[in-house]
XYZ file of C-alpha atoms in Angstrom:
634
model
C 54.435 41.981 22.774
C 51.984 42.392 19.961
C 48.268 44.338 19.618
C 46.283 41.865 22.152
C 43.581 40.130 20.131
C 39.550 41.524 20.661
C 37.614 38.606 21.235
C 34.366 38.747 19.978
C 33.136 37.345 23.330
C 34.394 40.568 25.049
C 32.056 42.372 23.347
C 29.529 41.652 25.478
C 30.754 42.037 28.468
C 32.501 45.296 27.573
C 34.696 45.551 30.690
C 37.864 48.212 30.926
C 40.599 45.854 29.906
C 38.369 45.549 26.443
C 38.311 49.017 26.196
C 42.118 49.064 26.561
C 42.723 46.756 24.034
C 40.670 48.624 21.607
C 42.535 51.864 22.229
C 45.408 50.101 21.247
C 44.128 49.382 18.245
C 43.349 52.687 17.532
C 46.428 54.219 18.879
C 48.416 51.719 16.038
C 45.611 52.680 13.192
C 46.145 56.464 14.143
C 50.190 56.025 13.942
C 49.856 54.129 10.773
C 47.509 57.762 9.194
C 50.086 59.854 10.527
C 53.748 57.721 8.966
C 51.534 57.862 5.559
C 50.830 61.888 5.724
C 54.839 62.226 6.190
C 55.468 59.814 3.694
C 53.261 61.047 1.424
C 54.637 64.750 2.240
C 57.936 63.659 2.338
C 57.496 62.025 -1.216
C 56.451 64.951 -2.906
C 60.263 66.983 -1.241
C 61.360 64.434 -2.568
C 60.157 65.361 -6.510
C 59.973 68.876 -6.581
C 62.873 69.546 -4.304
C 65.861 68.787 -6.450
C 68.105 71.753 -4.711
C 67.535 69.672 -1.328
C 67.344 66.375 -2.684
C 70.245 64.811 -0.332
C 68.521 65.766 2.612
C 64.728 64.394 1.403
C 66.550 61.308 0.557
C 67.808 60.934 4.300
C 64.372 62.169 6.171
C 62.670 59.851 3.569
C 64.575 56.983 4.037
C 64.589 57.968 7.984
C 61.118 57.766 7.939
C 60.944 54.293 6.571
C 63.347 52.856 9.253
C 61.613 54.386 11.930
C 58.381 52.537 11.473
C 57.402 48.672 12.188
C 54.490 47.178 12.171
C 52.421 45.774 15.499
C 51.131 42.703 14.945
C 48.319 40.913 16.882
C 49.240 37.912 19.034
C 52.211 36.735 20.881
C 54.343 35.828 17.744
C 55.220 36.154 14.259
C 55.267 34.415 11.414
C 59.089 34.116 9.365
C 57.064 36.448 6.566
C 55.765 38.803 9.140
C 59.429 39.234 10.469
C 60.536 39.582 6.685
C 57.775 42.107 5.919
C 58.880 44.409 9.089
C 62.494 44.254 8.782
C 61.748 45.869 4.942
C 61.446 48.887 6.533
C 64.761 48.864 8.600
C 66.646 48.710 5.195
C 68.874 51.573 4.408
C 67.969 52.614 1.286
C 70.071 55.640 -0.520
C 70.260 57.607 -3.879
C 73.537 59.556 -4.352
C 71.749 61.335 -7.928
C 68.724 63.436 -8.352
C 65.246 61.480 -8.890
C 63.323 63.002 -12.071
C 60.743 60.267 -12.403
C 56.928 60.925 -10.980
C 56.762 57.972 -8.098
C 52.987 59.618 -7.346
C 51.282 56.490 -9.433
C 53.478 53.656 -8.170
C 53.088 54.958 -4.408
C 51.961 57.551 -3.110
C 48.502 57.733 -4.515
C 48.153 53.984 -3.478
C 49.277 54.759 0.607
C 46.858 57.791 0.289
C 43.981 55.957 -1.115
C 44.651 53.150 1.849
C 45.039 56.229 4.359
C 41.256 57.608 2.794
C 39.584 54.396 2.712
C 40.202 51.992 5.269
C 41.994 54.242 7.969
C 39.112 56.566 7.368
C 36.371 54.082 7.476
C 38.036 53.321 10.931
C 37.969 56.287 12.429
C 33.894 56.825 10.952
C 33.734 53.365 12.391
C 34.882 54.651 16.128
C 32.673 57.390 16.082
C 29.705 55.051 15.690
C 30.638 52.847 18.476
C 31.475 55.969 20.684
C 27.754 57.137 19.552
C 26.501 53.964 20.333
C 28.176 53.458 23.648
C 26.681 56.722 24.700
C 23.458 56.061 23.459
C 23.178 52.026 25.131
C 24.460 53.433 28.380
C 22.025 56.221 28.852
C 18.753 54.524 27.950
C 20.425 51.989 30.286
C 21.061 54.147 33.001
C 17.459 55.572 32.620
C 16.015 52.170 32.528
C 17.683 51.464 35.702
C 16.411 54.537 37.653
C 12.553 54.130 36.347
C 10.297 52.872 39.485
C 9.030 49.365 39.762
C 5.824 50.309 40.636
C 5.185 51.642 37.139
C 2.268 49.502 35.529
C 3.460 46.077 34.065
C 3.277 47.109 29.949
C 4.563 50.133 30.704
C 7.862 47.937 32.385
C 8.037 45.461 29.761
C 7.545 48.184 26.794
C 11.030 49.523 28.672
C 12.933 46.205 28.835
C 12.295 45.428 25.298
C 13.312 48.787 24.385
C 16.531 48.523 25.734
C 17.234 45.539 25.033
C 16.666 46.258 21.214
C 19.162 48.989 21.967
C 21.952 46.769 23.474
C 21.500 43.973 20.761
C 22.224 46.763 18.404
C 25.070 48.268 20.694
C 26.981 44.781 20.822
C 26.266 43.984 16.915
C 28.364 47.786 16.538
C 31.279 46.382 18.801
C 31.423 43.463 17.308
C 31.994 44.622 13.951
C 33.969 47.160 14.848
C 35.886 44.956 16.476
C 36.369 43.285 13.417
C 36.998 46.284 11.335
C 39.767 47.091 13.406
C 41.939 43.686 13.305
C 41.016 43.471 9.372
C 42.666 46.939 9.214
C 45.770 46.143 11.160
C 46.094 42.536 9.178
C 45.468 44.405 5.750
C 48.130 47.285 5.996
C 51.160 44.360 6.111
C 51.098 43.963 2.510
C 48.758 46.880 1.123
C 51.543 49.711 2.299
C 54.260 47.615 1.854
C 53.561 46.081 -1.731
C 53.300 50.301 -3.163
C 56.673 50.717 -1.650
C 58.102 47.586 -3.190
C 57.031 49.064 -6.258
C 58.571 52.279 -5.878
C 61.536 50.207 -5.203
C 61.276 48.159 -8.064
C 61.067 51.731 -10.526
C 63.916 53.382 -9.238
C 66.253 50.547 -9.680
C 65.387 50.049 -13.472
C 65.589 54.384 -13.685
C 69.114 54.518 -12.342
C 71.912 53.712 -14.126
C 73.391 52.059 -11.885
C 70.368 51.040 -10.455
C 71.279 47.585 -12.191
C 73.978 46.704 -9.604
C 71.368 47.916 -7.197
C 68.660 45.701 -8.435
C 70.912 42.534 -8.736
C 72.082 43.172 -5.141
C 68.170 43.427 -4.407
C 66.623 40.689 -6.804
C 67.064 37.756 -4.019
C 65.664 40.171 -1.426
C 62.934 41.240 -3.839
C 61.522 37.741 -4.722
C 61.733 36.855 -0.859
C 59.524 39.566 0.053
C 57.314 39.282 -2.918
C 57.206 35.596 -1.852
C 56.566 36.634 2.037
C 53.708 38.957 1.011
C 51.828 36.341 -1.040
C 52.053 34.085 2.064
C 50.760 37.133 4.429
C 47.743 37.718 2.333
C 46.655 34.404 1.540
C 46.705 33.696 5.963
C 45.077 37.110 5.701
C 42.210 35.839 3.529
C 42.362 32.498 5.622
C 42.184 34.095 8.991
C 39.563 36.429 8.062
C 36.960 34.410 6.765
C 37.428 32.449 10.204
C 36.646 35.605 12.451
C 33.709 36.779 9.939
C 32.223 33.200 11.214
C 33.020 32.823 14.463
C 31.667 37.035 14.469
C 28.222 35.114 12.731
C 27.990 32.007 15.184
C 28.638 34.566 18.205
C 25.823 36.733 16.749
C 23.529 33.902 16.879
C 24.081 32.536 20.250
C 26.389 35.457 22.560
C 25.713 33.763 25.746
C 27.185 30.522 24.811
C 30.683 32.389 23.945
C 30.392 34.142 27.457
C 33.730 34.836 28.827
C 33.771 32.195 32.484
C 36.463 30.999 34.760
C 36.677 29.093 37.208
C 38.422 31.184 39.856
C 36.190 34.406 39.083
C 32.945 36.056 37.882
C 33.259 39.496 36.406
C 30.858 42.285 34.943
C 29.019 45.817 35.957
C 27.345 46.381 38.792
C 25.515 49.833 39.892
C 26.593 50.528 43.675
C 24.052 52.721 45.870
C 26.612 54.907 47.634
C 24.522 57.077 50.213
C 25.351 60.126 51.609
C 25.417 62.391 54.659
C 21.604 63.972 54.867
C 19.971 65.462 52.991
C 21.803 64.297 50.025
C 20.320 60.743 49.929
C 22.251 58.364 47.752
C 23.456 57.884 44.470
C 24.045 54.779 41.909
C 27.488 54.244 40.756
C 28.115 52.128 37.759
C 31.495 49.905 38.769
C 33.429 46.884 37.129
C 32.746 44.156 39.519
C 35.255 41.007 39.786
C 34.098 38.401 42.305
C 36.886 35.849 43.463
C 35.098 32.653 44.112
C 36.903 30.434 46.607
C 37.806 33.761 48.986
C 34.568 35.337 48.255
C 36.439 38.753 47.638
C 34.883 41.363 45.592
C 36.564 44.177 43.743
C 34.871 47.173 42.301
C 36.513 49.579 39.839
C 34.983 52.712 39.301
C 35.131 53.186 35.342
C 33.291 54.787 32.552
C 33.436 54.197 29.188
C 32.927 58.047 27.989
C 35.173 59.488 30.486
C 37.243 56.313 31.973
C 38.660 57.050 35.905
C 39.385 54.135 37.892
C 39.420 53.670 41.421
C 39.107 50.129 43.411
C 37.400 48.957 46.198
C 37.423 45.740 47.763
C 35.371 44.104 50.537
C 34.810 40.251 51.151
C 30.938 39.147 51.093
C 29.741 37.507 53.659
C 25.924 36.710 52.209
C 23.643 37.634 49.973
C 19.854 38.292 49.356
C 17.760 39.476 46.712
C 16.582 42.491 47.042
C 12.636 43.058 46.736
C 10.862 46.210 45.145
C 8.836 46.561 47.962
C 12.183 47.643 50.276
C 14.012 49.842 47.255
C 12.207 50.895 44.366
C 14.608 49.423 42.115
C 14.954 45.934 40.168
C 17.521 43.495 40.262
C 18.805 44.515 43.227
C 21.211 42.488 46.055
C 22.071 43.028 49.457
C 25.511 42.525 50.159
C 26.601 41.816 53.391
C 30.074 42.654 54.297
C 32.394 39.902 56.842
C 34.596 43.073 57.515
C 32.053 45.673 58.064
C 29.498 43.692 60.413
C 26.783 47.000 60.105
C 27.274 47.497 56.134
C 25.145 46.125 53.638
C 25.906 47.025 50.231
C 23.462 47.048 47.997
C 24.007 46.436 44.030
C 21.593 46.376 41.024
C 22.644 43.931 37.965
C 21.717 44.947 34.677
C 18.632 42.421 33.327
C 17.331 39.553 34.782
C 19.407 37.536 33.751
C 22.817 39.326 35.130
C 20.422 39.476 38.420
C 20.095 35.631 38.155
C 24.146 35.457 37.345
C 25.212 37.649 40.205
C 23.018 35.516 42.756
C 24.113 32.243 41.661
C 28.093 33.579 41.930
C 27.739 35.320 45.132
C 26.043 32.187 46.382
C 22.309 33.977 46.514
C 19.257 31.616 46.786
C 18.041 32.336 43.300
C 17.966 29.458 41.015
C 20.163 29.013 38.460
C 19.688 27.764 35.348
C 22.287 27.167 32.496
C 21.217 25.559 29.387
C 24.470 23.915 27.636
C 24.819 23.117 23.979
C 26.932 20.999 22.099
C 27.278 20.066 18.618
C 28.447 16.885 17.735
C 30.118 16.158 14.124
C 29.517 12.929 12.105
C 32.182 11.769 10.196
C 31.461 11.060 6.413
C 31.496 7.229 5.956
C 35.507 6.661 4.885
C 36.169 5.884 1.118
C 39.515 5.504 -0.543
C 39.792 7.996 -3.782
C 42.195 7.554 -6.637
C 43.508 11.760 -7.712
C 43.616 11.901 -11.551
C 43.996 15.341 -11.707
C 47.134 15.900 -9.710
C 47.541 18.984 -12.333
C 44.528 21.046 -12.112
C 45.119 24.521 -11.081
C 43.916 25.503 -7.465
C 43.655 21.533 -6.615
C 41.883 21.967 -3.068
C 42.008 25.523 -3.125
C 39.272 25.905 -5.608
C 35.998 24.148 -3.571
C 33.626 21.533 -4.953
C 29.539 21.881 -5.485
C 28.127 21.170 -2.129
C 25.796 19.397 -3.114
C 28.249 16.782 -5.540
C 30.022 16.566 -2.713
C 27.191 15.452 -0.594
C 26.413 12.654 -3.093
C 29.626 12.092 -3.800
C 29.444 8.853 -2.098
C 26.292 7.727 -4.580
C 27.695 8.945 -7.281
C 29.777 7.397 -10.025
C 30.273 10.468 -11.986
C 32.766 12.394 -10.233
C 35.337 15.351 -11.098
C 38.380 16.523 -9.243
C 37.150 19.585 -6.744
C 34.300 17.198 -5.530
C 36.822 14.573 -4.505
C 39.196 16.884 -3.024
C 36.313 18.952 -1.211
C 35.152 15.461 0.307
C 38.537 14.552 1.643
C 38.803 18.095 3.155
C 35.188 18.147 4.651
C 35.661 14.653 6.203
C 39.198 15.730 7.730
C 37.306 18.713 9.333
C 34.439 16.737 10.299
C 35.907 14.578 12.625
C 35.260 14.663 16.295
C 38.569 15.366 16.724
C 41.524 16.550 14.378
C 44.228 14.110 13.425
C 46.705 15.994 15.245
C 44.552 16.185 18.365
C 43.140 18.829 20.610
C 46.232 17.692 23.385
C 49.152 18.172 21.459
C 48.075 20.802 19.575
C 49.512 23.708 21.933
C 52.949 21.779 21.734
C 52.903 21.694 18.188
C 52.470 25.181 17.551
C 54.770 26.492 20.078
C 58.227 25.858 17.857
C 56.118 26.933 14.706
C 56.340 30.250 16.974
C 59.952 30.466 18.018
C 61.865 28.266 17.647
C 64.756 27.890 14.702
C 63.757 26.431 10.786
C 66.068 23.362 12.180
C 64.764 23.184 15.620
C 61.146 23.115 14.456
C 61.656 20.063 12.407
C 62.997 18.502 15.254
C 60.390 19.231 17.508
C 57.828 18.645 15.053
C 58.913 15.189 14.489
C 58.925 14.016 17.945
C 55.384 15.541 18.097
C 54.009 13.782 15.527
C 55.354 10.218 16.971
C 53.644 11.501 19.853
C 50.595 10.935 18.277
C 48.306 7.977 18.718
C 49.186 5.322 15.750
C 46.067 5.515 13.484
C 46.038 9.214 13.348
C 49.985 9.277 12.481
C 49.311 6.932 9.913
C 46.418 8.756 7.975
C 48.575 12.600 8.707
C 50.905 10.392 6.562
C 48.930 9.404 3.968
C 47.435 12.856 3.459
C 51.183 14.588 3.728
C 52.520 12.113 1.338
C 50.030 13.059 -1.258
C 50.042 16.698 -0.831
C 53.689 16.450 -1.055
C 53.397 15.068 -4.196
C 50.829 17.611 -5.144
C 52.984 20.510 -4.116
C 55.788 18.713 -6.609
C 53.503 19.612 -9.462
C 52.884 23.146 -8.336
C 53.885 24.500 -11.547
C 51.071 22.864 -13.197
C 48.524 23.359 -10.576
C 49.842 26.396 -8.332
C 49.593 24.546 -5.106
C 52.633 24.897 -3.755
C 53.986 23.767 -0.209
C 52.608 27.673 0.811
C 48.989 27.651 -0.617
C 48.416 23.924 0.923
C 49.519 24.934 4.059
C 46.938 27.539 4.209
C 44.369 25.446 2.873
C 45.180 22.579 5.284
C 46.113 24.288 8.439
C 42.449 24.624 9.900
C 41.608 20.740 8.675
C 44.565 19.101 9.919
C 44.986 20.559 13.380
C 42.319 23.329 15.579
C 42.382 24.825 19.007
C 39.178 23.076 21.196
C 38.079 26.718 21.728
C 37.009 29.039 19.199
C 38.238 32.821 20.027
C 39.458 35.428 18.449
C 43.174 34.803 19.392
C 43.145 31.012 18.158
C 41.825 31.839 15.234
C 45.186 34.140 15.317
C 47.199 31.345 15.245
C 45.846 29.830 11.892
C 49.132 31.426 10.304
C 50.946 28.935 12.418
C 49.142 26.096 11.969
C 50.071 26.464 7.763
C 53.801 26.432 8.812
C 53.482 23.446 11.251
C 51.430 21.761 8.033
C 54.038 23.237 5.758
C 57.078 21.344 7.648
C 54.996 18.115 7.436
C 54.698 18.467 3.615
C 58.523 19.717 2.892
C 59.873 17.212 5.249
C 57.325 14.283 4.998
C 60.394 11.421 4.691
C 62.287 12.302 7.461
C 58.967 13.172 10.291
C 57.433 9.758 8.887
C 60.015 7.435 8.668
C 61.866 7.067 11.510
C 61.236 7.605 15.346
C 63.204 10.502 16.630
C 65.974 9.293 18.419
C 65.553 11.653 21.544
C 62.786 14.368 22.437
C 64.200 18.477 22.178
C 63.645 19.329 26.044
C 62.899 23.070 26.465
C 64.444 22.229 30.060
C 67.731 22.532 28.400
C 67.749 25.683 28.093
C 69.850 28.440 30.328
C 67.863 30.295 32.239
C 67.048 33.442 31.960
C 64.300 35.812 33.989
C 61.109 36.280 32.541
C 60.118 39.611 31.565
C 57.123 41.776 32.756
C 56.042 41.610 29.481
C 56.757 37.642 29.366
C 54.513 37.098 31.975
C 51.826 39.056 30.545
C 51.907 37.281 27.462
C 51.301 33.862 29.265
C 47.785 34.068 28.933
C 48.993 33.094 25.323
C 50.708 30.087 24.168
C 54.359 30.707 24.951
C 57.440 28.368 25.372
C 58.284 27.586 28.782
C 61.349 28.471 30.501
C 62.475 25.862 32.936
C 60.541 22.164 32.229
C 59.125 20.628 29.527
C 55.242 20.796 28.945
C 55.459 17.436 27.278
C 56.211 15.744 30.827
C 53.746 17.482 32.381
C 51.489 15.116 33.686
C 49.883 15.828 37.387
C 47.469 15.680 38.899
C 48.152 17.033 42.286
C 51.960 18.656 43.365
C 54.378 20.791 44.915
C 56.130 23.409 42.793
C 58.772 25.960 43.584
C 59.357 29.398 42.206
C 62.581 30.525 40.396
C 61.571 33.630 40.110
C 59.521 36.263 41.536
C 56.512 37.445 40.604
C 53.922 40.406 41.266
C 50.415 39.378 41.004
C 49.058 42.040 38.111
C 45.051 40.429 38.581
C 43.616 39.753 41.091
C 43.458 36.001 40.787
C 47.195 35.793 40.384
C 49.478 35.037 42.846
C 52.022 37.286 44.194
C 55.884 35.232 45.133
C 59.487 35.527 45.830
C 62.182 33.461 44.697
C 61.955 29.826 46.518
C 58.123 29.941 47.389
C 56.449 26.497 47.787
C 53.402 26.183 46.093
C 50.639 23.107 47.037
C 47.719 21.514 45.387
C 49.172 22.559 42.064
C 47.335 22.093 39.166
C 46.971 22.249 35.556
C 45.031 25.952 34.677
C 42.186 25.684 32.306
C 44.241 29.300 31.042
C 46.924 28.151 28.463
C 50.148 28.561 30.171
C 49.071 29.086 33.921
C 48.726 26.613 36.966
C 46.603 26.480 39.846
C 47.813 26.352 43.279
C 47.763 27.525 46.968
C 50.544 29.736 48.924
C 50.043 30.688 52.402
C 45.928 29.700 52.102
C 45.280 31.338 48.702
C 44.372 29.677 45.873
C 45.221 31.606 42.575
C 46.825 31.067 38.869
C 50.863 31.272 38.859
C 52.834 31.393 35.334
C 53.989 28.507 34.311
C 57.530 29.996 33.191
C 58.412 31.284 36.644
C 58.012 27.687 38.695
C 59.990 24.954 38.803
C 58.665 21.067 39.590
C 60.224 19.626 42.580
């Protein structure tokens, strides 16, 4: 398993498995400083220290086979693997090395070490400072009396809540920062070392048998990090907007589920007289259906966790005139008849979300928006310029393309911007917001042969006007990736350009927009092997249910909350509404609305999760998510 993604939506509710991820983050961006400092030490042994040459030459090469990259997701792309196994390769100079390799790399690992591992770590501090700062004028909001006059109150809110506007605007862009970084370093440490590589084989005399031996390797790689940077460039400009849109509008993108509510509460703990009580801040996670709620003590400046749970039997709003204190709950407790807990949200609003989840009496009111797209009006263009360099890379004026369909006067980019802007405008993408899970599972892991295969029956899966135009538009770029040498589209570059508009996830996060890198390759397949997916109907569908069983991993199961093949039926069967399920293997529940199993457990009421890759269902009364991968239908 890979660096989990940071969704931009966590951001705002900041809770301790966010801060977990990030730490991760920083953990791989710290690692990353520290293998260039040896390297770069290591390097320089390795020029001045001729007497020990033999032994630089091991640590050095050592030091390179030692490291691999994380990567962010639950896969990786054939280049990705290519890129990381580069630093597995033995590499080994039986003569002396005279020639200066500063230039070629280490000056460029040191100047990526200076400037975007150091902007990092300037970024954490502000987000540490920032953390600090939100939470204390938070905290001190909290604890200022109600009964303070009305401006005064107000003057406070606003105050803070200019404060956590700016707070969540620092997390989300470092957020950001930190996924650019991890992205970036795939080809902007490896392409220096290629270099140094490529120098020493032309140096060596009989570096030539060395380079031949390396030249098919070389132009792979070369080829690999091309296609990494260009999904770089892709997948970046799709967080940058989807960082902008959740800017705009944060409580749209707020994280919900339908099993739980989750976020910070303050708990008044009191204490034996004449101590009074105190507020403890505590990451609250409210199971709906069994009314359960846990509380984790945790802090984001010193962490600590410890977990309480109790099971609520009502609650009521608090007043000021009882506590002097706002947005405050009672809480009472079914096992502790005598307790009443008492909580304090954060702002009105949480006040109003805590009520409505606990089942208070406050109203609740949720204001959904859609946006709907409107297809451009469907014309039927003639490409003259098959040739042109960049041919739907390279973007048409807006506003030609806007008039296009007035206009008689048109060029080449406006036509090809039009076609892409009315594939992406349609209310739903040609490959469809069903299948599209299924379709980028093989693109994952399955085999270059095996993909094909399952792509194929995918796309006949497809409903027959939608197959038809995927075939038109594969056809011609085909035949534009056939004149790549004129125009330098090949199969590569279209499948990055065409990923997004051909197929999209329904939900825009962080982790989707991860997959963009396999969206190109499912597009790519379509292009390279446009005769065989479109001519014939696959004689049989690939059945993942085939395959020997094997027991899911700890790690497997935490990865379901990605898109994952399944291990014992095939998704593209799946089709209930209502069942019985049995598990095949046993399972411990690591949330708390999981399920916890043994082997041969009957599950009831199962149904499809809204969580890609879980089900719902009830064992022994409790309703909770199981992984798909460890169940079998009956």
């Amino acid at each position: 398993m890979g660096l989990h993604p940071l969704e931009f939506s966590e951001c705002y509710l900041d809770c301790p498995a966010f801060r977990e991820k990030i730490k991760a983050h920083e953990a791989e961006l710290d690692k990353t400083g520290r293998f260039i400092k040896e390297l770069y030490k290591d390097g320089k042994n390795l020029i001045n220290a001729t007497k020990q040459l033999s032994l630089a030459q091991k640590k050095f090469a050592q030091c390179l086979g030692e490291f691999k990259f994380e990567y962010i997701g639950d896969a990786k792309t054939d280049d990705e693997k290519c890129i990381g196994e580069f630093f597995f390769a033995y590499f080994h100079l039986s003569t002396c090395i005279h020639l200066n390799i500063t230039e070629t790399l280490m000056k460029p690992l040191e100047r990526f070490r200076k400037e975007h591992l150091g902007s990092a770590k300037a970024e954490r501090k502000r987000y540490e400072k920032e953390t600090e700062k939100y939470y204390s004028s938070l905290e001190k909001l909290l604890n200022m009396s109600a009964k303070k006059k009305e401006p005064q109150l107000q003057e406070a809110d606003m105050s803070v809540e200019a404060m956590r506007q700016h707070f969540q605007e620092s997390s989300l862009e470092y957020v950001c920062k930190l996924q650019e970084i991890q992205e970036r370093k795939k080809f902007e440490c490896v392409e220096p070392m290629l270099a140094f590589f490529q120098t020493v084989f032309t140096f060596y005399h009989q570096g030539y048998e060395l380079a031949k031996d390396f030249d098919h390797y070389k132009k792979a790689l070369q080829i690999n990090i091309q296609n990494t940077r260009s999904r770089f460039e892709g997948t970046r400009s799709e967080v940058y907007e989807l960082m902008k849109r959740i800017k705009e509008s944060p409580q749209e993108y707020r994280q919900t589920s339908p099993i739980s509510s989750e976020g910070y509460l303050y708990v008044q703990e009191k204490r034996p007289p004449p101590f009074g009580s105190s507020w403890v801040k505590r990451y609250c996670t409210l199971v709906k259906e069994q009314k359960i709620l846990h509380m984790k003590t945790f802090d984001q400046r010193s962490g600590g966790k410890l977990t309480d749970s109790v099971t609520i039997k009502s609650c009521i709003r608090k007043t000021t005139d009882t506590l002097d204190r706002r947005f405050c709950l009672d809480i009472e407790i079914t096992d502790r008849p005598i307790t009443v807990l008492t909580v304090q949200a954060l702002s009105e609003d949480d006040h109003r979300f805590w009520m409505h989840a606990m089942g208070g009496k406050e109203p609740v009111r949720q204001t959904f928006t859609s946006s709907y797209l409107t297809a451009i009006t469907k014309r039927v263009f003639i490409f003259t310029g098959i040739n042109d360099q960049g041919l739907y890379r390279v973007v048409g004026v807006s506003s030609k393309v806007q008039k296009l369909l007035t206009s008689e006067d048109w060029d080449v980019k406006t036509i090809t911007s039009a076609l892409k802007l009315y594939l992406r405008s349609l209310p739903e993408p040609l490959m469809t917001y069903e299948l599209y899970k299924e379709f980028i599972v093989p693109a994952k892991s399955a085999t270059p042969e095996s993909r094909v295969q399952a792509i194929h029956c995918l796309v006949h899966k497809l409903p027959e006007r939608n197959r038809l135009v995927l075939s038109l538009v594969t056809k011609h770029l085909a035949n534009v990736a056939d004149n790549s040498k004129q125009n330098l589209m090949t199969v590569a570059n279209l499948g990055v350009v065409f990923g997004p508009t051909l197929m999209r996830p329904q939900e825009e996060t962080v982790a989707a927009i991860m997959d963009l890198k396999f969206q190109n390759i499912v597009v790519e397949i379509l292009i390279e092997q446009h005769e065989k997916i479109f001519g014939d109907a696959p004689s049989s569908s690939p059945s993942l249910a085939a395959t020997p069983l094997s027991a899911p991993t700890r790690q497997s199961k935490r990865l379901s909350r990605q898109n994952r093949p399944l291990a014992v039926y095939n998704p593209q069967v799946l089709d209930i509404q209502t069942g019985t399920t049995k598990a095949v293997y046993p399972c411990e529940a690591e949330h708390d609305s999981e399920l916890s199993f043994q082997v041969g457990a009957i599950f009831h009421d199962v149904t499809l999760s809204r969580e890609p890759g879980w089900l719902e269902g009830v064992l022994e009364g409790k309703r909770g998510l199981i992984p798909e991968n460890y169940v079998q239908i009956l």
